[in-house]
């Protein structure tokens, strides 16, 4: 048994969790009594049972657990099924749903129950009979925190002459990375089986070997050459934004409380809005929340939670191409001819996938910005769809966003003369005021709900209205021109600030109050009302928004199509719902 313990201790926890590895173990020569039915069960030690799982001891259920089944099969142990598999089940452990079987004694029967109900009932029975206490345990997956690479925060750890770790005192922090010429890991010959992996920092011998006085005079120490993962900093970086110049503390407590602290009783505080990639939706935010709560418990922050609201942005997808071997080729170098795609003259297959290095379909922002400008790039990216949904990228479609910004420019500036078209002497017509304030309301709603594509659609509608209403050279009401510029400013700030300056303002448009819609112009003067005959829509009429039932009926009867249906017919009943519909029920 001692030999087996030594053997198991040399295996990593990751290796011990490998479901495909052969199961090993040693019987201790003793048995345990099942408190439910009195049966004696052999007790084994086995390396696939993890100390951190529950109490470190398990009641094996080989009929319903794959690893337990493999162990039972390896040692010839009986397999008692407690969940009824379906008729077409082919054998092995059954891990699906089904009614309980073989689960009854003289006092309690679980047979026929589903697993969830059965677990709850037998737990209550065990507690009632003094066989244990019910408890809920939570597990945070072990984090592979140490990295064998250069990039990352150095561990403030040194090793003494006995190779024992010693923490670097706070007075000697921070430990900074040395300047190195080569960041790659050290490599060894293929037949070298005795060497141990060495991180890139191991080459920096002037840094790894250091003389320090840690309380016992100057002594030689060896620095830890592994580094922390990038996530170590990303778990709390949002706090550093609050106080980036402070070289004495992580963050000034007053600044943290001002920006992140609770605002009222019961408020947990935190960043107002956190937008992160969907690939970070679980682990990164799980660890960030874990770190923040530790910092709160230690008294370093006033907020209990790191983030008040979380939005995960969707993936951006694009076409990718594979050659005859199934290997991805650079999408940017693929040429289309007659509906087929070629890379270096050879045909390739086209597929769709998330933009990334592995699929070689990355779109470099620098190239797009160089060709179209940063504003166009921003507007196109935000117009492709809702922020939280995955959406396609089509480089050719960027031209549409560029043309929109060009039309906005021409609304404010005369293309031929370069003169500003905005005029204080031109009063906006009612139709323009209605379009203007509806756009303000739509853009504000789009920004508040992070549906930037909706905001851009409303701006496009207003731009089209102003272009049609005032042409290419006529003066444009200053109110309309300035509002359009302010609405587009969060999306295309460079264009907006240039136009804002030409409109005669000092400073950035960002410092001006964002437009607010006037409710008066959001109310329709007229509405379209459906007209039905025997429940089927036959026409529609335009009526004043405040038209009552009698006015609705009169307008519907005056409609030529409806008059044709009513001519010579008996109207048994008229249902008129103001603002919605009119229905004529004919006899």
Coordinates of C-alpha atoms in Angstrom, one line a residue:
X1 CA 0.0 0.0 0.0
X2 CA 2.9 2.4 0.8
X3 CA 4.3 1.8 -2.6
X4 CA 1.0 2.6 -4.2
X5 CA 0.7 5.8 -2.2
X6 CA 4.1 6.9 -3.5
X7 CA 3.2 6.0 -7.0
X8 CA -0.1 8.0 -6.8
X9 CA 1.6 11.0 -5.2
X10 CA 3.9 11.3 -8.3
X11 CA 0.9 11.7 -10.6
X12 CA -0.5 15.2 -11.3
X13 CA -4.1 15.9 -10.4
X14 CA -4.8 16.5 -14.1
X15 CA -3.4 13.1 -14.9
X16 CA -5.5 11.4 -12.2
X17 CA -8.7 13.0 -13.6
X18 CA -8.0 11.6 -17.1
X19 CA -11.1 9.5 -17.8
X20 CA -9.3 7.3 -20.3
X21 CA -6.4 6.2 -18.0
X22 CA -6.4 2.7 -16.7
X23 CA -7.9 2.5 -13.2
X24 CA -5.6 1.3 -10.4
X25 CA -6.1 0.8 -6.7
X26 CA -5.4 -1.3 -3.6
X27 CA -7.9 -3.1 -1.3
X28 CA -7.2 -2.2 2.3
X29 CA -8.5 -5.6 3.5
X30 CA -11.5 -4.0 5.3
X31 CA -15.1 -3.4 4.6
X32 CA -17.6 -0.7 5.3
X33 CA -21.3 -1.1 6.1
X34 CA -23.9 0.5 3.8
X35 CA -26.2 2.2 6.3
X36 CA -29.2 1.9 4.0
X37 CA -29.2 -1.9 3.5
X38 CA -26.5 -3.3 5.8
X39 CA -24.4 -4.7 3.0
X40 CA -20.6 -4.9 3.5
X41 CA -18.6 -3.1 0.9
X42 CA -14.8 -3.5 0.2
X43 CA -12.7 -0.3 0.9
X44 CA -10.1 0.6 -1.7
X45 CA -7.6 3.4 -2.1
X46 CA -7.6 4.6 -5.7
X47 CA -5.7 7.5 -7.3
X48 CA -8.8 8.6 -9.4
X49 CA -10.5 9.6 -6.2
X50 CA -9.5 13.2 -5.4
X51 CA -9.0 14.6 -1.9
X52 CA -10.6 17.9 -2.9
X53 CA -13.9 16.1 -3.9
X54 CA -16.2 16.1 -0.9
X55 CA -14.5 14.5 2.0
X56 CA -12.0 12.6 -0.2
X57 CA -13.9 9.4 0.2
X58 CA -16.7 8.2 -2.1
X59 CA -19.4 5.7 -2.2
X60 CA -18.8 4.2 -5.7
X61 CA -21.9 3.9 -7.9
X62 CA -20.5 1.9 -10.9
X63 CA -23.9 1.5 -12.5
X64 CA -24.2 5.3 -13.0
X65 CA -20.7 6.6 -13.1
X66 CA -18.2 5.9 -15.9
X67 CA -15.0 6.1 -13.8
X68 CA -16.5 4.0 -11.0
X69 CA -17.7 1.5 -13.6
X70 CA -14.2 1.2 -15.1
X71 CA -12.8 0.6 -11.6
X72 CA -15.3 -2.0 -10.8
X73 CA -14.7 -3.8 -14.1
X74 CA -10.9 -3.7 -13.5
X75 CA -11.3 -5.4 -10.1
X76 CA -14.2 -7.7 -10.7
X77 CA -16.6 -5.8 -8.4
X78 CA -20.3 -6.2 -8.7
X79 CA -22.3 -3.5 -10.6
X80 CA -25.7 -2.8 -9.1
X81 CA -27.8 -0.5 -11.3
X82 CA -30.0 2.0 -9.4
X83 CA -31.3 3.9 -12.5
X84 CA -33.2 2.0 -15.2
X85 CA -31.5 2.4 -18.5
X86 CA -33.6 2.6 -21.7
X87 CA -34.3 -0.6 -23.7
X88 CA -31.7 0.2 -26.4
X89 CA -28.9 0.8 -23.9
X90 CA -25.8 -1.1 -24.9
X91 CA -24.0 -1.5 -21.6
X92 CA -21.4 0.2 -19.4
X93 CA -22.3 3.0 -17.0
X94 CA -25.6 4.7 -17.6
X95 CA -25.4 8.4 -16.8
X96 CA -28.8 9.5 -18.2
X97 CA -32.2 10.1 -16.6
X98 CA -34.6 7.4 -15.6
X99 CA -36.6 5.9 -12.8
X100 CA -34.8 4.5 -9.7
X101 CA -34.6 0.7 -9.3
X102 CA -33.0 -1.6 -6.7
X103 CA -33.4 1.2 -4.2
X104 CA -35.6 0.1 -1.3
X105 CA -35.4 -1.3 2.3
X106 CA -38.0 -2.0 4.9
X107 CA -38.4 1.7 5.8
X108 CA -38.1 3.6 2.5
X109 CA -38.4 3.0 -1.2
X110 CA -37.0 5.2 -3.9
X111 CA -38.0 2.9 -6.8
X112 CA -39.8 4.7 -9.5
X113 CA -38.6 8.2 -8.5
X114 CA -36.4 10.4 -10.6
X115 CA -32.8 10.9 -9.4
X116 CA -33.3 14.4 -8.1
X117 CA -36.3 13.5 -5.9
X118 CA -34.6 10.2 -4.8
X119 CA -31.4 12.0 -3.7
X120 CA -33.4 14.5 -1.6
X121 CA -35.5 11.8 0.0
X122 CA -32.6 9.5 0.9
X123 CA -30.6 12.4 2.2
X124 CA -33.5 13.3 4.6
X125 CA -33.7 9.6 5.7
X126 CA -30.0 9.4 6.4
X127 CA -30.1 12.6 8.5
X128 CA -33.2 11.5 10.3
X129 CA -31.5 8.2 11.3
X130 CA -28.2 9.8 12.4
X131 CA -26.0 8.6 9.6
X132 CA -24.7 12.0 8.6
X133 CA -25.6 15.7 8.0
X134 CA -26.7 17.3 4.7
X135 CA -24.4 19.9 3.3
X136 CA -23.7 21.7 0.1
X137 CA -20.2 22.1 -1.1
X138 CA -18.9 24.5 -3.8
X139 CA -15.8 23.9 -6.0
X140 CA -13.7 26.5 -7.8
X141 CA -11.8 24.7 -10.5
X142 CA -8.1 24.7 -9.8
X143 CA -6.4 27.5 -11.7
X144 CA -3.1 26.7 -13.6
X145 CA -1.6 29.9 -12.2
X146 CA 2.1 29.3 -12.9
X147 CA 3.3 29.8 -16.5
X148 CA 6.6 28.9 -18.0
X149 CA 7.0 31.9 -20.1
X150 CA 8.5 35.4 -20.0
X151 CA 5.3 37.6 -20.2
X152 CA 3.5 37.9 -17.0
X153 CA 4.0 39.2 -13.5
X154 CA 7.0 37.6 -11.7
X155 CA 6.3 35.8 -8.5
X156 CA 7.9 37.6 -5.5
X157 CA 9.6 34.4 -4.4
X158 CA 13.2 33.4 -4.0
X159 CA 14.8 30.1 -3.0
X160 CA 17.5 29.8 -0.4
X161 CA 20.6 27.5 -0.4
X162 CA 18.3 24.6 0.8
X163 CA 16.0 25.2 -2.1
X164 CA 13.2 26.4 0.2
X165 CA 10.9 29.2 -0.9
X166 CA 11.2 32.6 0.8
X167 CA 8.8 35.5 0.2
X168 CA 10.3 38.7 -1.0
X169 CA 9.5 41.5 1.6
X170 CA 7.2 44.3 0.7
X171 CA 10.1 46.8 0.8
X172 CA 11.7 45.0 -2.2
X173 CA 8.6 45.0 -4.3
X174 CA 7.8 45.2 -7.1
X175 CA 9.9 42.5 -8.7
X176 CA 10.4 43.6 -12.3
X177 CA 11.1 41.5 -15.4
X178 CA 14.6 41.8 -16.8
X179 CA 15.3 42.9 -20.4
X180 CA 16.0 39.8 -22.5
X181 CA 16.8 39.2 -26.1
X182 CA 15.1 35.8 -26.5
X183 CA 11.6 35.1 -25.1
X184 CA 11.3 31.5 -26.4
X185 CA 11.3 28.5 -24.0
X186 CA 14.5 26.5 -23.8
X187 CA 14.5 23.4 -26.0
X188 CA 16.2 20.0 -25.6
X189 CA 17.1 17.1 -27.9
X190 CA 14.3 14.7 -28.7
X191 CA 16.2 11.8 -26.9
X192 CA 16.9 13.9 -23.7
X193 CA 14.7 12.2 -21.1
X194 CA 16.4 13.5 -18.0
X195 CA 16.2 17.3 -18.4
X196 CA 13.4 19.4 -16.8
X197 CA 11.5 22.2 -18.6
X198 CA 13.0 25.7 -18.2
X199 CA 11.2 28.9 -18.7
X200 CA 12.7 31.8 -20.8
X201 CA 13.7 33.6 -17.6
X202 CA 16.1 30.9 -16.7
X203 CA 18.5 32.3 -19.3
X204 CA 18.7 35.6 -17.5
X205 CA 21.3 34.3 -15.0
X206 CA 22.2 37.9 -13.8
X207 CA 18.6 38.3 -12.7
X208 CA 17.8 34.8 -11.4
X209 CA 20.8 34.7 -9.1
X210 CA 20.6 37.6 -6.6
X211 CA 22.2 38.6 -3.3
X212 CA 19.6 39.8 -0.7
X213 CA 19.5 40.6 2.9
X214 CA 16.3 39.1 4.2
X215 CA 17.1 39.4 7.9
X216 CA 20.2 37.1 8.1
X217 CA 22.7 39.2 6.2
X218 CA 23.6 39.1 2.5
X219 CA 22.9 35.7 1.0
X220 CA 22.6 34.3 -2.4
X221 CA 19.1 33.4 -3.6
X222 CA 17.6 32.0 -6.8
X223 CA 14.5 33.8 -8.1
X224 CA 11.4 32.0 -9.2
X225 CA 11.5 31.8 -13.0
X226 CA 7.9 31.0 -13.7
X227 CA 5.5 33.9 -14.1
X228 CA 1.8 34.5 -13.3
X229 CA -0.7 34.2 -16.1
X230 CA -2.1 37.3 -17.8
X231 CA -5.4 36.7 -16.0
X232 CA -3.6 37.6 -12.7
X233 CA -3.7 41.2 -13.7
X234 CA -7.0 41.1 -15.6
X235 CA -8.7 40.0 -12.4
X236 CA -8.4 43.5 -10.8
X237 CA -7.2 45.8 -13.6
X238 CA -10.4 47.8 -13.5
X239 CA -9.4 49.0 -10.0
X240 CA -6.2 50.4 -11.3
X241 CA -8.0 52.5 -13.9
X242 CA -9.3 54.5 -11.0
X243 CA -5.8 55.5 -9.8
X244 CA -3.2 54.7 -12.4
X245 CA -0.5 57.1 -11.2
X246 CA -0.4 55.9 -7.6
X247 CA 2.9 54.1 -7.0
X248 CA 2.3 53.4 -3.3
X249 CA -1.1 51.5 -3.4
X250 CA -3.3 49.6 -5.7
X251 CA -6.0 52.3 -5.5
X252 CA -6.8 55.3 -3.3
X253 CA -9.7 54.1 -1.1
X254 CA -11.5 57.4 -1.6
X255 CA -11.3 57.1 -5.3
X256 CA -12.5 53.5 -5.2
X257 CA -15.5 54.4 -3.0
X258 CA -16.4 57.4 -5.2
X259 CA -16.4 55.3 -8.4
X260 CA -17.4 51.8 -7.3
X261 CA -18.8 52.1 -3.8
X262 CA -22.4 51.5 -2.8
X263 CA -24.7 54.4 -3.6
X264 CA -27.5 53.4 -1.2
X265 CA -28.5 50.8 1.4
X266 CA -28.4 47.4 -0.1
X267 CA -26.3 48.4 -3.1
X268 CA -23.3 46.1 -3.7
X269 CA -21.4 48.7 -5.8
X270 CA -19.1 47.9 -8.7
X271 CA -18.4 49.0 -12.3
X272 CA -21.6 50.3 -13.9
X273 CA -21.1 48.3 -17.1
X274 CA -18.6 45.7 -18.0
X275 CA -18.5 44.6 -21.7
X276 CA -16.4 41.6 -22.3
X277 CA -15.9 38.9 -25.0
X278 CA -18.1 35.8 -24.8
X279 CA -15.0 33.6 -24.5
X280 CA -14.4 35.3 -21.1
X281 CA -18.0 35.0 -19.9
X282 CA -17.3 32.3 -17.3
X283 CA -13.7 31.9 -16.1
X284 CA -12.3 35.4 -16.3
X285 CA -15.4 36.9 -14.6
X286 CA -15.6 34.1 -12.1
X287 CA -12.0 34.7 -11.0
X288 CA -12.4 38.5 -11.1
X289 CA -15.5 38.2 -8.8
X290 CA -13.5 35.9 -6.5
X291 CA -10.5 38.3 -6.2
X292 CA -12.8 41.3 -5.7
X293 CA -14.6 39.6 -2.8
X294 CA -11.3 38.7 -1.2
X295 CA -10.2 42.3 -1.5
X296 CA -13.5 43.4 0.0
X297 CA -13.2 40.9 2.9
X298 CA -9.7 42.2 3.6
X299 CA -11.0 45.8 3.6
X300 CA -9.2 47.1 0.5
X301 CA -12.4 48.0 -1.4
X302 CA -15.8 49.2 -0.4
X303 CA -17.8 47.5 -3.1
X304 CA -18.9 43.9 -2.6
X305 CA -19.1 43.1 -6.3
X306 CA -16.8 44.1 -9.2
X307 CA -19.5 44.7 -11.8
X308 CA -23.1 45.9 -11.6
X309 CA -24.0 44.9 -15.1
X310 CA -22.3 42.5 -17.5
X311 CA -22.8 42.3 -21.3
X312 CA -20.9 39.7 -23.4
X313 CA -20.3 40.8 -26.9
X314 CA -20.7 38.2 -29.6
X315 CA -18.1 36.8 -32.0
X316 CA -17.3 38.5 -35.2
X317 CA -17.2 35.8 -38.0
X318 CA -15.8 35.8 -41.5
X319 CA -15.0 33.5 -44.3
X320 CA -12.1 31.1 -43.9
X321 CA -10.5 28.8 -46.5
X322 CA -8.9 25.4 -46.4
X323 CA -6.7 23.7 -49.0
X324 CA -7.0 20.0 -50.2
X325 CA -5.1 18.9 -47.0
X326 CA -7.7 20.6 -44.8
X327 CA -5.2 23.3 -43.7
X328 CA -6.3 26.9 -43.4
X329 CA -4.8 29.4 -45.8
X330 CA -4.6 33.2 -45.4
X331 CA -8.1 34.5 -46.3
X332 CA -6.7 37.8 -47.4
X333 CA -4.8 36.1 -50.2
X334 CA -7.7 34.1 -51.6
X335 CA -8.9 35.1 -55.1
X336 CA -12.5 34.5 -56.4
X337 CA -12.9 33.4 -60.0
X338 CA -16.3 32.5 -61.5
X339 CA -17.7 31.6 -58.2
X340 CA -14.7 29.4 -57.1
X341 CA -11.9 30.3 -54.7
X342 CA -8.2 29.9 -55.3
X343 CA -5.1 30.3 -53.2
X344 CA -1.8 30.6 -55.1
X345 CA -3.5 29.1 -58.1
X346 CA -4.9 26.1 -56.2
X347 CA -8.6 25.6 -55.4
X348 CA -9.7 26.0 -51.8
X349 CA -12.9 25.4 -49.9
X350 CA -14.8 28.2 -48.2
X351 CA -16.3 28.0 -44.8
X352 CA -17.5 30.4 -42.1
X353 CA -16.0 30.8 -38.6
X354 CA -14.9 33.1 -35.8
X355 CA -12.2 35.6 -36.8
X356 CA -8.9 34.4 -35.4
X357 CA -5.4 33.3 -35.9
X358 CA -6.2 29.6 -36.2
X359 CA -8.6 30.1 -39.1
X360 CA -6.2 32.7 -40.7
X361 CA -9.1 35.0 -41.5
X362 CA -8.2 37.9 -39.3
X363 CA -9.0 41.4 -40.3
X364 CA -6.4 43.9 -39.2
X365 CA -7.9 47.1 -38.0
X366 CA -4.9 49.1 -39.1
X367 CA -5.5 48.1 -42.7
X368 CA -9.2 49.0 -42.5
X369 CA -8.5 52.3 -40.8
X370 CA -5.8 53.1 -43.3
X371 CA -8.2 52.5 -46.2
X372 CA -11.4 54.0 -44.7
X373 CA -10.6 55.9 -41.5
X374 CA -11.3 55.1 -37.9
X375 CA -14.8 56.5 -37.9
X376 CA -15.9 54.4 -40.8
X377 CA -14.4 51.3 -39.2
X378 CA -16.3 52.1 -35.9
X379 CA -19.6 52.8 -37.6
X380 CA -19.5 49.6 -39.7
X381 CA -18.5 47.4 -36.7
X382 CA -21.4 48.8 -34.7
X383 CA -23.9 48.6 -37.5
X384 CA -23.5 44.9 -38.1
X385 CA -25.9 43.8 -35.5
X386 CA -26.7 43.7 -31.7
X387 CA -23.7 43.9 -29.5
X388 CA -24.4 40.6 -27.7
X389 CA -24.9 38.5 -30.8
X390 CA -22.4 36.9 -33.1
X391 CA -22.4 38.6 -36.5
X392 CA -20.6 38.4 -39.9
X393 CA -17.8 40.6 -41.1
X394 CA -17.8 41.6 -44.8
X395 CA -15.0 44.0 -45.7
X396 CA -16.8 45.1 -48.9
X397 CA -19.8 46.3 -46.9
X398 CA -17.7 48.9 -45.1
X399 CA -18.3 51.1 -48.1
X400 CA -21.9 51.6 -46.9
X401 CA -20.7 53.1 -43.6
X402 CA -18.3 55.4 -45.4
X403 CA -21.1 56.6 -47.7
X404 CA -23.3 57.4 -44.7
X405 CA -20.6 59.5 -43.1
X406 CA -20.1 61.3 -46.4
X407 CA -23.8 62.1 -46.7
X408 CA -23.8 63.5 -43.1
X409 CA -20.8 65.7 -44.1
X410 CA -22.7 67.0 -47.1
X411 CA -25.8 67.8 -45.0
X412 CA -23.6 70.2 -43.0
X413 CA -21.0 71.3 -45.6
X414 CA -21.7 72.3 -49.2
X415 CA -19.6 69.8 -51.2
X416 CA -18.9 72.3 -54.0
X417 CA -18.1 75.5 -52.1
X418 CA -17.0 74.1 -48.7
X419 CA -19.3 76.5 -47.0
X420 CA -21.3 75.5 -43.9
X421 CA -25.0 75.0 -44.9
X422 CA -26.4 75.5 -41.4
X423 CA -28.5 78.6 -41.1
X424 CA -30.2 80.3 -38.1
X425 CA -32.7 81.9 -40.5
X426 CA -34.2 78.7 -41.7
X427 CA -36.9 77.3 -39.3
X428 CA -37.4 73.5 -39.5
X429 CA -40.7 72.4 -40.8
X430 CA -43.0 70.3 -38.7
X431 CA -42.1 67.2 -40.6
X432 CA -38.4 67.9 -39.9
X433 CA -39.0 68.5 -36.2
X434 CA -40.9 65.2 -36.0
X435 CA -38.1 63.3 -37.7
X436 CA -35.5 65.1 -35.6
X437 CA -37.0 64.2 -32.2
X438 CA -37.9 60.7 -33.2
X439 CA -34.3 60.2 -34.2
X440 CA -33.1 61.6 -30.8
X441 CA -35.4 59.2 -29.0
X442 CA -34.3 56.2 -31.1
X443 CA -30.6 57.0 -30.8
X444 CA -30.9 57.4 -27.0
X445 CA -32.7 54.1 -26.7
X446 CA -30.1 52.4 -28.9
X447 CA -27.3 53.7 -26.8
X448 CA -29.0 52.8 -23.5
X449 CA -29.7 49.2 -24.7
X450 CA -26.3 48.8 -26.4
X451 CA -28.1 48.3 -29.7
X452 CA -25.8 50.6 -31.7
X453 CA -27.1 49.2 -35.0
X454 CA -30.5 50.7 -34.1
X455 CA -29.0 54.1 -33.3
X456 CA -27.1 54.1 -36.7
X457 CA -30.3 53.1 -38.5
X458 CA -32.2 56.1 -36.9
X459 CA -29.3 58.4 -37.9
X460 CA -29.4 57.1 -41.4
X461 CA -33.2 57.9 -41.6
X462 CA -32.6 61.4 -40.4
X463 CA -29.8 62.0 -42.8
X464 CA -32.0 60.8 -45.7
X465 CA -34.8 63.0 -44.6
X466 CA -32.6 66.1 -44.4
X467 CA -31.0 65.3 -47.8
X468 CA -34.4 65.0 -49.5
X469 CA -35.9 68.0 -47.7
X470 CA -33.1 70.5 -48.3
X471 CA -31.2 69.1 -51.3
X472 CA -27.5 69.5 -51.8
X473 CA -27.1 73.2 -51.6
X474 CA -30.1 74.8 -49.8
X475 CA -29.6 76.1 -46.2
X476 CA -30.3 73.6 -43.5
X477 CA -31.8 74.6 -40.2
X478 CA -29.0 75.0 -37.7
X479 CA -31.0 73.0 -35.1
X480 CA -31.2 70.0 -37.4
X481 CA -27.6 70.2 -38.5
X482 CA -26.1 70.5 -35.0
X483 CA -28.4 67.8 -33.6
X484 CA -27.3 65.4 -36.3
X485 CA -23.6 66.1 -35.5
X486 CA -24.2 65.5 -31.8
X487 CA -26.1 62.3 -32.4
X488 CA -23.3 60.8 -34.5
X489 CA -20.5 62.0 -32.2
X490 CA -20.3 58.9 -30.0
X491 CA -20.1 56.7 -33.1
X492 CA -17.8 58.9 -35.3
X493 CA -16.1 61.3 -33.0
X494 CA -13.5 62.6 -35.5
X495 CA -16.1 63.5 -38.1
X496 CA -18.3 65.0 -35.5
X497 CA -15.6 67.2 -33.9
X498 CA -14.5 68.5 -37.4
X499 CA -18.1 69.4 -38.2
X500 CA -18.7 70.9 -34.7
X501 CA -15.7 73.2 -35.2
X502 CA -17.0 74.3 -38.7
X503 CA -20.3 75.0 -37.1
X504 CA -18.6 77.7 -35.0
X505 CA -18.1 75.9 -31.7
X506 CA -14.9 75.8 -29.6
X507 CA -13.8 72.5 -28.0
X508 CA -15.1 69.0 -28.6
X509 CA -18.7 68.1 -29.3
X510 CA -18.3 65.6 -26.4
X511 CA -18.5 68.4 -23.9
X512 CA -21.9 69.6 -25.2
X513 CA -25.1 68.2 -23.7
X514 CA -26.5 65.2 -25.7
X515 CA -29.8 66.0 -27.4
X516 CA -33.1 65.2 -25.5
X517 CA -36.3 64.5 -27.4
X518 CA -39.3 66.7 -27.0
X519 CA -42.3 64.5 -26.2
X520 CA -44.5 66.9 -28.2
X521 CA -43.0 65.7 -31.4
X522 CA -43.1 62.0 -30.6
X523 CA -46.9 61.9 -30.7
X524 CA -48.4 61.0 -34.1
X525 CA -51.0 63.4 -35.5
X526 CA -52.5 60.6 -37.5
X527 CA -52.4 56.8 -37.3
X528 CA -53.1 54.0 -39.7
X529 CA -56.0 51.8 -38.6
X530 CA -56.7 48.4 -40.0
X531 CA -60.3 47.8 -41.3
X532 CA -61.7 44.3 -41.1
X533 CA -64.7 42.7 -42.6
X534 CA -65.8 39.6 -40.7
X535 CA -62.4 39.5 -39.0
X536 CA -60.3 39.7 -42.2
X537 CA -58.3 42.8 -43.0
X538 CA -59.6 44.3 -46.2
X539 CA -58.1 47.8 -46.0
X540 CA -56.6 50.5 -43.8
X541 CA -57.4 54.2 -43.2
X542 CA -55.5 57.2 -41.9
X543 CA -57.3 58.9 -39.1
X544 CA -56.5 61.5 -36.4
X545 CA -54.6 60.0 -33.5
X546 CA -57.4 61.0 -31.1
X547 CA -60.3 59.8 -33.3
X548 CA -63.0 58.1 -31.3
X549 CA -65.0 55.0 -32.3
X550 CA -67.6 56.9 -34.3
X551 CA -64.9 58.8 -36.3
X552 CA -63.2 55.5 -37.0
X553 CA -66.4 53.9 -38.3
X554 CA -67.1 56.9 -40.5
X555 CA -63.6 56.9 -42.0
X556 CA -63.8 53.1 -42.6
X557 CA -67.2 53.4 -44.3
X558 CA -65.8 56.1 -46.6
X559 CA -63.1 53.9 -47.8
X560 CA -63.8 52.7 -51.4
X561 CA -62.7 49.1 -50.7
X562 CA -64.8 48.8 -47.6
X563 CA -67.8 50.5 -49.2
X564 CA -67.8 47.7 -51.8
X565 CA -68.0 45.0 -49.1
X566 CA -70.8 46.8 -47.3
X567 CA -72.9 47.6 -50.4
X568 CA -76.1 45.7 -50.1
X569 CA -74.9 43.7 -47.0
X570 CA -76.4 43.7 -43.5
X571 CA -74.0 45.1 -40.9
X572 CA -74.9 43.2 -37.7
X573 CA -72.3 44.8 -35.5
X574 CA -69.4 47.2 -35.7
X575 CA -66.3 46.8 -33.4
X576 CA -64.2 50.0 -33.3
X577 CA -61.1 50.1 -31.1
X578 CA -59.6 53.7 -31.2
X579 CA -56.0 53.6 -32.5
X580 CA -56.2 50.0 -33.5
X581 CA -58.9 48.6 -35.8
X582 CA -62.5 48.6 -37.1
X583 CA -64.3 45.4 -37.8
X584 CA -67.6 45.1 -39.6
X585 CA -69.6 41.9 -38.8
X586 CA -71.9 41.2 -41.7
X587 CA -75.1 39.1 -41.5

